[in-house]
PDB file of C-alpha atoms in Angstrom:
ATOM      1  CA  ALA A  32      -5.974  -3.045 -18.502  1.00  0.00           C
ATOM      2  CA  GLN A  33      -3.446  -2.734 -15.734  1.00  0.00           C
ATOM      3  CA  LYS A  34      -3.841   0.501 -13.834  1.00  0.00           C
ATOM      4  CA  ILE A  35      -0.287   0.474 -12.515  1.00  0.00           C
ATOM      5  CA  THR A  36       2.524  -1.132 -14.475  1.00  0.00           C
ATOM      6  CA  GLN A  37       6.011  -1.735 -13.159  1.00  0.00           C
ATOM      7  CA  THR A  38       7.984  -3.380 -15.937  1.00  0.00           C
ATOM      8  CA  GLN A  39      11.182  -4.116 -13.994  1.00  0.00           C
ATOM      9  CA  PRO A  40      10.769  -7.195 -11.787  1.00  0.00           C
ATOM     10  CA  GLY A  41      14.345  -6.817 -10.578  1.00  0.00           C
ATOM     11  CA  MET A  42      17.014  -4.135 -10.669  1.00  0.00           C
ATOM     12  CA  PHE A  43      20.638  -4.002  -9.558  1.00  0.00           C
ATOM     13  CA  VAL A  44      22.572  -0.861  -8.740  1.00  0.00           C
ATOM     14  CA  GLN A  45      26.030  -0.209  -7.424  1.00  0.00           C
ATOM     15  CA  GLU A  46      26.273   1.440  -4.035  1.00  0.00           C
ATOM     16  CA  LYS A  47      26.431   5.274  -4.260  1.00  0.00           C
ATOM     17  CA  GLU A  48      24.986   5.330  -7.768  1.00  0.00           C
ATOM     18  CA  ALA A  49      21.542   6.582  -8.760  1.00  0.00           C
ATOM     19  CA  VAL A  50      18.773   4.289  -9.935  1.00  0.00           C
ATOM     20  CA  THR A  51      15.406   4.860 -11.598  1.00  0.00           C
ATOM     21  CA  LEU A  52      12.457   2.574 -10.995  1.00  0.00           C
ATOM     22  CA  ASP A  53       9.770   2.786 -13.646  1.00  0.00           C
ATOM     23  CA  CYS A  54       6.042   3.174 -13.114  1.00  0.00           C
ATOM     24  CA  THR A  55       3.307   3.896 -15.635  1.00  0.00           C
ATOM     25  CA  TYR A  56      -0.324   4.348 -14.785  1.00  0.00           C
ATOM     26  CA  ASP A  57      -3.692   4.435 -16.448  1.00  0.00           C
ATOM     27  CA  THR A  58      -6.654   6.496 -15.310  1.00  0.00           C
ATOM     28  CA  SER A  59      -9.323   8.747 -16.758  1.00  0.00           C
ATOM     29  CA  ASP A  60      -9.886  10.553 -13.459  1.00  0.00           C
ATOM     30  CA  PRO A  61      -8.401  14.074 -13.611  1.00  0.00           C
ATOM     31  CA  SER A  62      -7.705  13.991  -9.864  1.00  0.00           C
ATOM     32  CA  TYR A  63      -5.380  11.281  -8.635  1.00  0.00           C
ATOM     33  CA  GLY A  64      -2.337  10.684  -6.509  1.00  0.00           C
ATOM     34  CA  LEU A  65       0.719   8.550  -7.008  1.00  0.00           C
ATOM     35  CA  PHE A  66       2.627   6.928  -4.151  1.00  0.00           C
ATOM     36  CA  TRP A  67       5.798   4.946  -3.784  1.00  0.00           C
ATOM     37  CA  TYR A  68       6.205   2.472  -0.949  1.00  0.00           C
ATOM     38  CA  LYS A  69       9.239   0.455   0.099  1.00  0.00           C
ATOM     39  CA  GLN A  70       8.896  -3.066   1.440  1.00  0.00           C
ATOM     40  CA  PRO A  71      12.104  -4.450   2.977  1.00  0.00           C
ATOM     41  CA  SER A  72      12.549  -8.150   3.614  1.00  0.00           C
ATOM     42  CA  SER A  73      11.029  -7.676   7.062  1.00  0.00           C
ATOM     43  CA  GLY A  74       7.714  -7.089   5.309  1.00  0.00           C
ATOM     44  CA  GLU A  75       6.451  -3.721   6.472  1.00  0.00           C
ATOM     45  CA  MET A  76       5.253  -1.109   3.989  1.00  0.00           C
ATOM     46  CA  ILE A  77       7.077   2.212   4.262  1.00  0.00           C
ATOM     47  CA  PHE A  78       5.723   5.323   2.562  1.00  0.00           C
ATOM     48  CA  LEU A  79       8.401   7.155   0.546  1.00  0.00           C
ATOM     49  CA  ILE A  80       6.979   9.883  -1.633  1.00  0.00           C
ATOM     50  CA  TYR A  81       3.776  11.288  -3.127  1.00  0.00           C
ATOM     51  CA  GLN A  82       2.856  13.164  -6.313  1.00  0.00           C
ATOM     52  CA  GLY A  83      -0.549  14.721  -6.876  1.00  0.00           C
ATOM     53  CA  SER A  84      -1.988  15.009 -10.355  1.00  0.00           C
ATOM     54  CA  TYR A  85      -2.233  18.783 -10.058  1.00  0.00           C
ATOM     55  CA  ASP A  86       1.217  19.296  -8.585  1.00  0.00           C
ATOM     56  CA  GLN A  87       3.298  21.515 -10.834  1.00  0.00           C
ATOM     57  CA  GLN A  88       6.655  20.361  -9.567  1.00  0.00           C
ATOM     58  CA  ASN A  89       8.173  16.930  -9.164  1.00  0.00           C
ATOM     59  CA  ALA A  90       8.089  15.686  -5.596  1.00  0.00           C
ATOM     60  CA  THR A  91      11.312  15.228  -3.644  1.00  0.00           C
ATOM     61  CA  GLU A  92      11.989  13.673  -0.246  1.00  0.00           C
ATOM     62  CA  GLY A  93      15.632  13.484   0.694  1.00  0.00           C
ATOM     63  CA  ARG A  94      17.337  11.014  -1.659  1.00  0.00           C
ATOM     64  CA  TYR A  95      14.029  10.175  -3.322  1.00  0.00           C
ATOM     65  CA  SER A  96      12.542  12.115  -6.190  1.00  0.00           C
ATOM     66  CA  LEU A  97       9.633  11.408  -8.448  1.00  0.00           C
ATOM     67  CA  ASN A  98       9.990  12.040 -12.166  1.00  0.00           C
ATOM     68  CA  PHE A  99       6.374  12.859 -13.028  1.00  0.00           C
ATOM     69  CA  GLN A 100       5.542  13.023 -16.733  1.00  0.00           C
ATOM     70  CA  LYS A 101       1.804  13.527 -16.851  1.00  0.00           C
ATOM     71  CA  ALA A 102       1.355  13.361 -20.620  1.00  0.00           C
ATOM     72  CA  ARG A 103       3.184  10.034 -20.720  1.00  0.00           C
ATOM     73  CA  LYS A 104       1.412   8.840 -17.549  1.00  0.00           C
ATOM     74  CA  SER A 105       4.637   7.897 -15.892  1.00  0.00           C
ATOM     75  CA  ALA A 106       5.811   8.416 -12.323  1.00  0.00           C
ATOM     76  CA  ASN A 107       9.307   7.035 -12.017  1.00  0.00           C
ATOM     77  CA  LEU A 108      11.100   6.897  -8.682  1.00  0.00           C
ATOM     78  CA  VAL A 109      14.688   8.096  -8.644  1.00  0.00           C
ATOM     79  CA  ILE A 110      16.918   7.099  -5.746  1.00  0.00           C
ATOM     80  CA  SER A 111      20.157   9.042  -5.623  1.00  0.00           C
ATOM     81  CA  ALA A 112      23.341   7.802  -3.952  1.00  0.00           C
ATOM     82  CA  SER A 113      22.049   4.270  -3.335  1.00  0.00           C
ATOM     83  CA  GLN A 114      22.787   2.656   0.005  1.00  0.00           C
ATOM     84  CA  LEU A 115      22.850  -1.017   0.966  1.00  0.00           C
ATOM     85  CA  GLY A 116      19.765  -0.393   3.097  1.00  0.00           C
ATOM     86  CA  ASP A 117      17.838   0.581  -0.029  1.00  0.00           C
ATOM     87  CA  SER A 118      17.697  -3.078  -1.071  1.00  0.00           C
ATOM     88  CA  ALA A 119      13.984  -3.878  -0.944  1.00  0.00           C
ATOM     89  CA  MET A 120      10.832  -4.299  -2.991  1.00  0.00           C
ATOM     90  CA  TYR A 121       9.425  -1.007  -4.256  1.00  0.00           C
ATOM     91  CA  PHE A 122       5.771  -0.526  -5.094  1.00  0.00           C
ATOM     92  CA  CYS A 123       4.147   2.205  -7.112  1.00  0.00           C
ATOM     93  CA  ALA A 124       0.503   2.855  -6.200  1.00  0.00           C
ATOM     94  CA  MET A 125      -2.283   5.135  -7.355  1.00  0.00           C
ATOM     95  CA  ARG A 126      -5.290   6.671  -5.661  1.00  0.00           C
ATOM     96  CA  GLU A 127      -8.005   7.747  -8.112  1.00  0.00           C
ATOM     97  CA  GLY A 128     -10.025  10.677  -6.852  1.00  0.00           C
ATOM     98  CA  PRO A 129      -9.135  13.689  -4.746  1.00  0.00           C
ATOM     99  CA  SER A 130      -7.010  13.630  -1.646  1.00  0.00           C
ATOM    100  CA  GLY A 131      -9.197  12.989   1.376  1.00  0.00           C
ATOM    101  CA  SER A 132     -11.417  10.480  -0.359  1.00  0.00           C
ATOM    102  CA  ALA A 133     -11.434   6.944   0.938  1.00  0.00           C
ATOM    103  CA  ARG A 134     -10.254   5.475  -2.279  1.00  0.00           C
ATOM    104  CA  GLN A 135      -8.260   2.326  -2.470  1.00  0.00           C
ATOM    105  CA  LEU A 136      -4.671   2.332  -3.515  1.00  0.00           C
ATOM    106  CA  THR A 137      -4.066   0.287  -6.642  1.00  0.00           C
ATOM    107  CA  PHE A 138      -0.610  -1.242  -6.512  1.00  0.00           C
ATOM    108  CA  GLY A 139       1.797  -2.347  -9.180  1.00  0.00           C
ATOM    109  CA  SER A 140       3.529  -5.723  -8.973  1.00  0.00           C
ATOM    110  CA  GLY A 141       6.702  -4.185  -7.589  1.00  0.00           C
ATOM    111  CA  THR A 142      10.402  -3.950  -8.431  1.00  0.00           C
ATOM    112  CA  GLN A 143      12.971  -5.809  -6.363  1.00  0.00           C
ATOM    113  CA  LEU A 144      15.990  -3.520  -5.987  1.00  0.00           C
ATOM    114  CA  THR A 145      19.333  -4.932  -4.956  1.00  0.00           C
ATOM    115  CA  VAL A 146      22.162  -2.561  -4.071  1.00  0.00           C
ATOM    116  CA  LEU A 147      25.594  -4.082  -4.644  1.00  0.00           C
ATOM    117  CA  PRO A 148      28.569  -3.157  -2.434  1.00  0.00           C
TER     118      PRO A 148
ATOM    119  CA  ASN B  55       2.326   6.088  19.295  1.00  0.00           C
ATOM    120  CA  ALA B  56       2.230   2.445  18.233  1.00  0.00           C
ATOM    121  CA  GLY B  57       0.801   3.394  14.823  1.00  0.00           C
ATOM    122  CA  VAL B  58      -1.021   0.480  13.188  1.00  0.00           C
ATOM    123  CA  THR B  59      -0.798  -2.885  14.903  1.00  0.00           C
ATOM    124  CA  GLN B  60      -2.066  -6.266  13.744  1.00  0.00           C
ATOM    125  CA  THR B  61      -2.860  -9.417  15.680  1.00  0.00           C
ATOM    126  CA  PRO B  62      -1.767 -12.170  15.165  1.00  0.00           C
ATOM    127  CA  LYS B  63       1.498 -11.994  13.218  1.00  0.00           C
ATOM    128  CA  PHE B  64       1.282 -15.584  11.981  1.00  0.00           C
ATOM    129  CA  ARG B  65      -1.486 -18.164  11.793  1.00  0.00           C
ATOM    130  CA  VAL B  66      -2.015 -21.578  10.259  1.00  0.00           C
ATOM    131  CA  LEU B  67      -5.575 -22.741   9.640  1.00  0.00           C
ATOM    132  CA  LYS B  68      -7.150 -25.857   8.245  1.00  0.00           C
ATOM    133  CA  THR B  69      -9.632 -25.581   5.404  1.00  0.00           C
ATOM    134  CA  GLY B  70     -13.036 -24.677   6.756  1.00  0.00           C
ATOM    135  CA  GLN B  71     -11.849 -23.130   9.999  1.00  0.00           C
ATOM    136  CA  SER B  72     -12.709 -19.567  10.891  1.00  0.00           C
ATOM    137  CA  MET B  73     -10.650 -16.765  12.360  1.00  0.00           C
ATOM    138  CA  THR B  74     -10.581 -13.035  12.940  1.00  0.00           C
ATOM    139  CA  LEU B  75      -7.686 -10.688  12.313  1.00  0.00           C
ATOM    140  CA  LEU B  76      -7.538  -7.597  14.460  1.00  0.00           C
ATOM    141  CA  CYS B  77      -6.214  -4.221  13.350  1.00  0.00           C
ATOM    142  CA  ALA B  78      -5.803  -1.336  15.744  1.00  0.00           C
ATOM    143  CA  GLN B  79      -4.594   2.225  15.153  1.00  0.00           C
ATOM    144  CA  ASP B  80      -3.907   4.977  17.642  1.00  0.00           C
ATOM    145  CA  MET B  81      -3.648   7.894  15.211  1.00  0.00           C
ATOM    146  CA  ASN B  82      -7.361   8.793  15.278  1.00  0.00           C
ATOM    147  CA  HIS B  83      -7.663   8.027  11.571  1.00  0.00           C
ATOM    148  CA  GLU B  84     -11.101   7.939  10.031  1.00  0.00           C
ATOM    149  CA  TYR B  85     -10.307   5.533   7.210  1.00  0.00           C
ATOM    150  CA  MET B  86      -9.139   1.976   7.592  1.00  0.00           C
ATOM    151  CA  TYR B  87      -8.372  -0.702   4.987  1.00  0.00           C
ATOM    152  CA  TRP B  88      -7.628  -4.394   4.660  1.00  0.00           C
ATOM    153  CA  TYR B  89      -5.349  -5.587   1.839  1.00  0.00           C
ATOM    154  CA  ARG B  90      -3.924  -8.938   0.874  1.00  0.00           C
ATOM    155  CA  GLN B  91      -0.558  -9.504  -0.756  1.00  0.00           C
ATOM    156  CA  ASP B  92       0.130 -12.630  -2.780  1.00  0.00           C
ATOM    157  CA  PRO B  93       3.575 -13.666  -4.059  1.00  0.00           C
ATOM    158  CA  GLY B  94       4.774 -11.579  -6.990  1.00  0.00           C
ATOM    159  CA  MET B  95       1.874  -9.191  -6.715  1.00  0.00           C
ATOM    160  CA  GLY B  96       1.113  -5.865  -5.188  1.00  0.00           C
ATOM    161  CA  LEU B  97      -1.479  -5.372  -2.505  1.00  0.00           C
ATOM    162  CA  ARG B  98      -5.171  -5.745  -3.337  1.00  0.00           C
ATOM    163  CA  LEU B  99      -7.950  -4.149  -1.317  1.00  0.00           C
ATOM    164  CA  ILE B 100     -10.388  -6.502   0.404  1.00  0.00           C
ATOM    165  CA  HIS B 101     -12.644  -4.131   2.364  1.00  0.00           C
ATOM    166  CA  TYR B 102     -12.394  -0.642   3.752  1.00  0.00           C
ATOM    167  CA  SER B 103     -14.172   1.631   6.210  1.00  0.00           C
ATOM    168  CA  VAL B 104     -14.734   5.382   6.185  1.00  0.00           C
ATOM    169  CA  GLY B 105     -15.789   5.521   9.803  1.00  0.00           C
ATOM    170  CA  GLU B 106     -17.173   3.737  12.815  1.00  0.00           C
ATOM    171  CA  GLY B 107     -20.058   1.474  11.867  1.00  0.00           C
ATOM    172  CA  THR B 108     -19.481   1.679   8.099  1.00  0.00           C
ATOM    173  CA  THR B 109     -17.733  -0.728   5.753  1.00  0.00           C
ATOM    174  CA  ALA B 110     -17.470  -1.157   1.985  1.00  0.00           C
ATOM    175  CA  LYS B 111     -16.187  -3.766  -0.445  1.00  0.00           C
ATOM    176  CA  GLY B 112     -12.894  -3.454  -2.216  1.00  0.00           C
ATOM    177  CA  GLU B 113     -11.437  -5.301  -5.173  1.00  0.00           C
ATOM    178  CA  VAL B 114     -11.405  -8.840  -3.703  1.00  0.00           C
ATOM    179  CA  PRO B 115     -14.078  -9.064  -0.955  1.00  0.00           C
ATOM    180  CA  ASP B 116     -15.368 -12.610  -1.472  1.00  0.00           C
ATOM    181  CA  GLY B 117     -14.865 -14.943   1.468  1.00  0.00           C
ATOM    182  CA  TYR B 118     -14.214 -12.115   3.945  1.00  0.00           C
ATOM    183  CA  ASN B 119     -16.299 -10.038   6.301  1.00  0.00           C
ATOM    184  CA  VAL B 120     -15.331  -6.950   8.279  1.00  0.00           C
ATOM    185  CA  SER B 121     -16.592  -4.891  11.149  1.00  0.00           C
ATOM    186  CA  ARG B 122     -15.687  -1.509  12.598  1.00  0.00           C
ATOM    187  CA  LEU B 123     -17.438  -1.168  15.912  1.00  0.00           C
ATOM    188  CA  LYS B 124     -14.885   1.277  17.269  1.00  0.00           C
ATOM    189  CA  LYS B 125     -13.009   3.958  15.387  1.00  0.00           C
ATOM    190  CA  GLN B 126      -9.631   2.558  16.316  1.00  0.00           C
ATOM    191  CA  ASN B 127     -10.321  -1.079  15.420  1.00  0.00           C
ATOM    192  CA  PHE B 128     -11.022  -2.862  12.149  1.00  0.00           C
ATOM    193  CA  LEU B 129     -11.677  -6.602  12.173  1.00  0.00           C
ATOM    194  CA  LEU B 130     -11.274  -8.968   9.225  1.00  0.00           C
ATOM    195  CA  GLY B 131     -13.086 -12.301   9.445  1.00  0.00           C
ATOM    196  CA  LEU B 132     -12.731 -15.490   7.487  1.00  0.00           C
ATOM    197  CA  GLU B 133     -15.817 -17.647   8.115  1.00  0.00           C
ATOM    198  CA  SER B 134     -14.642 -20.751   6.255  1.00  0.00           C
ATOM    199  CA  ALA B 135     -10.996 -20.530   5.273  1.00  0.00           C
ATOM    200  CA  ALA B 136      -9.842 -21.848   1.902  1.00  0.00           C
ATOM    201  CA  PRO B 137      -6.301 -22.512   0.619  1.00  0.00           C
ATOM    202  CA  SER B 138      -6.783 -19.618  -1.839  1.00  0.00           C
ATOM    203  CA  GLN B 139      -6.827 -17.305   1.165  1.00  0.00           C
ATOM    204  CA  THR B 140      -3.232 -18.133   2.021  1.00  0.00           C
ATOM    205  CA  SER B 141      -1.643 -14.709   1.872  1.00  0.00           C
ATOM    206  CA  VAL B 142      -0.102 -11.871   3.831  1.00  0.00           C
ATOM    207  CA  TYR B 143      -2.768  -9.508   5.138  1.00  0.00           C
ATOM    208  CA  PHE B 144      -2.061  -5.834   5.692  1.00  0.00           C
ATOM    209  CA  CYS B 145      -4.184  -3.333   7.516  1.00  0.00           C
ATOM    210  CA  ALA B 146      -3.802   0.366   6.796  1.00  0.00           C
ATOM    211  CA  SER B 147      -5.309   3.623   7.989  1.00  0.00           C
ATOM    212  CA  SER B 148      -5.423   7.234   6.840  1.00  0.00           C
ATOM    213  CA  TYR B 149      -6.930  10.596   7.684  1.00  0.00           C
ATOM    214  CA  HIS B 150     -10.075  11.806   5.978  1.00  0.00           C
ATOM    215  CA  THR B 151      -8.425  15.091   5.191  1.00  0.00           C
ATOM    216  CA  ARG B 152      -6.148  17.568   6.867  1.00  0.00           C
ATOM    217  CA  GLY B 153      -6.719  20.113   4.165  1.00  0.00           C
ATOM    218  CA  GLY B 154      -4.163  22.272   2.420  1.00  0.00           C
ATOM    219  CA  GLY B 155      -3.413  19.739  -0.267  1.00  0.00           C
ATOM    220  CA  ASP B 156      -2.331  17.082   2.167  1.00  0.00           C
ATOM    221  CA  TYR B 157      -2.064  13.746   0.466  1.00  0.00           C
ATOM    222  CA  ASN B 158      -3.244  11.514   3.273  1.00  0.00           C
ATOM    223  CA  GLU B 159      -0.910   8.610   2.795  1.00  0.00           C
ATOM    224  CA  GLN B 160      -1.973   5.264   4.136  1.00  0.00           C
ATOM    225  CA  PHE B 161      -0.049   3.960   7.125  1.00  0.00           C
ATOM    226  CA  PHE B 162       0.406   0.208   7.130  1.00  0.00           C
ATOM    227  CA  GLY B 163       0.596  -2.360   9.877  1.00  0.00           C
ATOM    228  CA  PRO B 164       3.320  -5.035   9.950  1.00  0.00           C
ATOM    229  CA  GLY B 165       1.170  -7.688   8.274  1.00  0.00           C
ATOM    230  CA  THR B 166      -0.267 -11.080   9.223  1.00  0.00           C
ATOM    231  CA  ARG B 167       1.011 -14.167   7.444  1.00  0.00           C
ATOM    232  CA  LEU B 168      -1.856 -16.644   7.078  1.00  0.00           C
ATOM    233  CA  THR B 169      -1.508 -20.175   5.757  1.00  0.00           C
ATOM    234  CA  VAL B 170      -4.570 -22.290   5.031  1.00  0.00           C
ATOM    235  CA  LEU B 171      -3.863 -26.011   4.664  1.00  0.00           C
TER     236      LEU B 171
END
């Protein structure tokens, strides 16, 4: 079974509007972390936001927020007020095990976001 | 700080040739990782290291070897390259722990695009 599922291969959003990128995960480990990374066309991987499995509140970082629904095992990324520079591939990733452990990140297949002017 | 750097940025090999990819980080991170990214897929872990002199296999280790002789460097070797190893290779590093619930995100290098003919 896929550990990280991103069901939207491509998404379009109008500039200045909000967009939600979906991510569902599968793990039996009670301690885990969820990450979102952005990969622009230049290729580098840019860390955006993190949610720990024990965190009580949804994570926020500027225009990024993470809609964490633990019972549904979903960790959707919300980008508010989209900008042209947000056009990129977005990856959801999971670390199984506690923070500080050298555990691999398991990545989803990504969502290509295009922001329209 | 340069962060995570990778050498070379691009390389073309013929089947059967060997090469070594170099990753260097100047953030004093304990953990280092090698991933590969194939078209339409997220990153998959090849090997990782929890410290100088130690390495471990990831999800897709076959055909690769690694070494971590110095804390700041992590080498990825291909002894006999195959066309299936055509990919973009990313190195990443992270802290062991900074405590206080820190999530220890992985910092990625810019990637190496390898083509095996």
